[in-house]
C-alpha cells in the first residue's frame, strides 16, 4: 500500500490526512493482528517523535471510521487489522498468541444464525477458535498463554 492509497482511504472515510494517521494505517496494513506496541514501533521507524497517545488516538479514530478492526481475544491484548467489512473470524494459538484469519464457516454474513436471537437484529458474529499453531505443536516444551502470563511475554 502506498501513501497515496492510504491518503485516499483516509479521505474516503472523511478523515484528515496527517502523517501519524498515514503511518499508523500503513503499519496496520503491514503487520496484521499487531498489538499497539508493535504499531508504535513500526510508526517510530519513520517518525521517531510520535507519542504513544497519538498512536492510541489514531487507532481509535481509524477503528471508528471502519478502516481498522480492533479484536481482543479473551485474556489477550487488543490487536488491530486492516481486513474490515467481511466479518471473518480468528484462530489463536494458546501457546505463543499467534493469530490468523479464518473465513466464515457457513452461510452469509453474519455467518452464524443464533438458535434464539431474543428479538435482536444480528449484524455480526464473532468466533475465536483456540488451539496450538504448527510451530508450537512441534515444540511441546512450551507453556500455554493464560491471562496471567500474557503480560510477561
C-alpha positions as a Python dict, from the first residue, in 0.01 Angstrom:
ca = {
    (1, 'X'): (0, 0, 0),
    (2, 'X'): (136, 339, -99),
    (3, 'X'): (99, 664, 91),
    (4, 'X'): (-129, 781, -191),
    (5, 'X'): (-357, 480, -135),
    (6, 'X'): (-354, 543, 238),
    (7, 'X'): (-440, 910, 192),
    (8, 'X'): (-730, 814, -36),
    (9, 'X'): (-863, 571, 227),
    (10, 'X'): (-846, 840, 494),
    (11, 'X'): (-1020, 1096, 275),
    (12, 'X'): (-1283, 837, 179),
    (13, 'X'): (-1359, 794, 549),
    (14, 'X'): (-1382, 1175, 593),
    (15, 'X'): (-1063, 1182, 800),
    (16, 'X'): (-798, 1449, 764),
    (17, 'X'): (-475, 1315, 615),
    (18, 'X'): (-197, 1356, 872),
    (19, 'X'): (146, 1195, 895),
    (20, 'X'): (56, 996, 1209),
    (21, 'X'): (-267, 865, 1052),
    (22, 'X'): (-88, 761, 735),
    (23, 'X'): (192, 595, 933),
    (24, 'X'): (-45, 407, 1167),
    (25, 'X'): (-273, 286, 887),
    (26, 'X'): (27, 167, 685),
    (27, 'X'): (169, -9, 993),
    (28, 'X'): (-158, -194, 1050),
    (29, 'X'): (-163, -300, 683),
    (30, 'X'): (198, -422, 709),
    (31, 'X'): (152, -603, 1042),
    (32, 'X'): (-184, -784, 1055),
    (33, 'X'): (-307, -859, 1408),
    (34, 'X'): (-48, -625, 1560),
    (35, 'X'): (-78, -507, 1915),
    (36, 'X'): (-38, -139, 1998),
    (37, 'X'): (331, -173, 2091),
    (38, 'X'): (406, -330, 1752),
    (39, 'X'): (223, -48, 1575),
    (40, 'X'): (411, 213, 1779),
    (41, 'X'): (749, 55, 1694),
    (42, 'X'): (658, 41, 1323),
    (43, 'X'): (543, 404, 1319),
    (44, 'X'): (851, 525, 1505),
    (45, 'X'): (1085, 376, 1243),
    (46, 'X'): (986, 670, 1022),
    (47, 'X'): (851, 917, 1278),
    (48, 'X'): (1057, 887, 1594),
    (49, 'X'): (873, 1166, 1776),
    (50, 'X'): (519, 1021, 1754),
    (51, 'X'): (382, 970, 2105),
    (52, 'X'): (210, 663, 2244),
    (53, 'X'): (-103, 872, 2295),
    (54, 'X'): (-104, 987, 1931),
    (55, 'X'): (-93, 625, 1813),
    (56, 'X'): (-374, 526, 2053),
    (57, 'X'): (-582, 823, 1932),
    (58, 'X'): (-523, 738, 1565),
    (59, 'X'): (-608, 370, 1620),
    (60, 'X'): (-933, 474, 1788),
    (61, 'X'): (-1019, 714, 1502),
    (62, 'X'): (-936, 454, 1236),
    (63, 'X'): (-1146, 193, 1417),
    (64, 'X'): (-1443, 430, 1450),
    (65, 'X'): (-1411, 517, 1079),
    (66, 'X'): (-1416, 149, 986),
    (67, 'X'): (-1067, 148, 834),
    (68, 'X'): (-926, -76, 1106),
    (69, 'X'): (-1078, -355, 1311),
    (70, 'X'): (-992, -399, 1678),
    (71, 'X'): (-1001, -755, 1804),
    (72, 'X'): (-937, -873, 2157),
    (73, 'X'): (-949, -1248, 2215),
    (74, 'X'): (-1026, -1337, 2578),
    (75, 'X'): (-724, -1288, 2802),
    (76, 'X'): (-516, -1126, 2526),
    (77, 'X'): (-417, -770, 2447),
    (78, 'X'): (-608, -580, 2181),
    (79, 'X'): (-489, -631, 1825),
    (80, 'X'): (-558, -435, 1508),
    (81, 'X'): (-608, -543, 1150),
    (82, 'X'): (-690, -376, 821),
    (83, 'X'): (-919, -656, 698),
    (84, 'X'): (-1258, -499, 763),
    (85, 'X'): (-1612, -538, 642),
    (86, 'X'): (-1619, -912, 577),
    (87, 'X'): (-1698, -1046, 926),
    (88, 'X'): (-1421, -1305, 925),
    (89, 'X'): (-1308, -1488, 1237),
    (90, 'X'): (-976, -1578, 1401),
    (91, 'X'): (-776, -1872, 1524),
    (92, 'X'): (-546, -1802, 1821),
    (93, 'X'): (-254, -2010, 1946),
    (94, 'X'): (-281, -2068, 2321),
    (95, 'X'): (97, -2101, 2346),
    (96, 'X'): (253, -1810, 2153),
    (97, 'X'): (-53, -1593, 2088),
    (98, 'X'): (-23, -1605, 1707),
    (99, 'X'): (-345, -1506, 1531),
    (100, 'X'): (-462, -1599, 1184),
    (101, 'X'): (-773, -1509, 987),
    (102, 'X'): (-1044, -1769, 931),
    (103, 'X'): (-1312, -1709, 672),
    (104, 'X'): (-1673, -1761, 775),
    (105, 'X'): (-1753, -2128, 810),
    (106, 'X'): (-2113, -2129, 692),
    (107, 'X'): (-2351, -1906, 502),
    (108, 'X'): (-2363, -1535, 450),
    (109, 'X'): (-2273, -1256, 688),
    (110, 'X'): (-2313, -1266, 984),
    (111, 'X'): (-2201, -1627, 924),
    (112, 'X'): (-2397, -1781, 1207),
    (113, 'X'): (-2764, -1791, 1280),
    (114, 'X'): (-2837, -1774, 1650),
    (115, 'X'): (-3060, -2051, 1781),
    (116, 'X'): (-3254, -1780, 1967),
    (117, 'X'): (-3177, -1418, 1879),
    (118, 'X'): (-3410, -1289, 2156),
    (119, 'X'): (-3550, -1035, 1912),
    (120, 'X'): (-3212, -883, 1828),
    (121, 'X'): (-3126, -794, 1470),
    (122, 'X'): (-2796, -982, 1441),
    (123, 'X'): (-2542, -785, 1238),
    (124, 'X'): (-2219, -964, 1317),
    (125, 'X'): (-2095, -1289, 1464),
    (126, 'X'): (-1755, -1311, 1629),
    (127, 'X'): (-1593, -1651, 1659),
    (128, 'X'): (-1250, -1725, 1802),
    (129, 'X'): (-1102, -2067, 1753),
    (130, 'X'): (-839, -2158, 2013),
    (131, 'X'): (-564, -2413, 1965),
    (132, 'X'): (-194, -2462, 1909),
    (133, 'X'): (-16, -2332, 1600),
    (134, 'X'): (206, -2570, 1399),
    (135, 'X'): (530, -2418, 1533),
    (136, 'X'): (424, -2455, 1896),
    (137, 'X'): (281, -2802, 1838),
    (138, 'X'): (623, -2905, 1709),
    (139, 'X'): (783, -2770, 2028),
    (140, 'X'): (593, -2949, 2304),
    (141, 'X'): (807, -2786, 2575),
    (142, 'X'): (625, -2451, 2555),
    (143, 'X'): (378, -2324, 2814),
    (144, 'X'): (27, -2212, 2710),
    (145, 'X'): (-57, -1843, 2743),
    (146, 'X'): (-303, -1758, 3018),
    (147, 'X'): (-436, -1425, 3132),
    (148, 'X'): (-160, -1415, 3397),
    (149, 'X'): (128, -1491, 3156),
    (150, 'X'): (11, -1272, 2865),
    (151, 'X'): (164, -952, 3005),
    (152, 'X'): (501, -1110, 3075),
    (153, 'X'): (567, -1215, 2715),
}
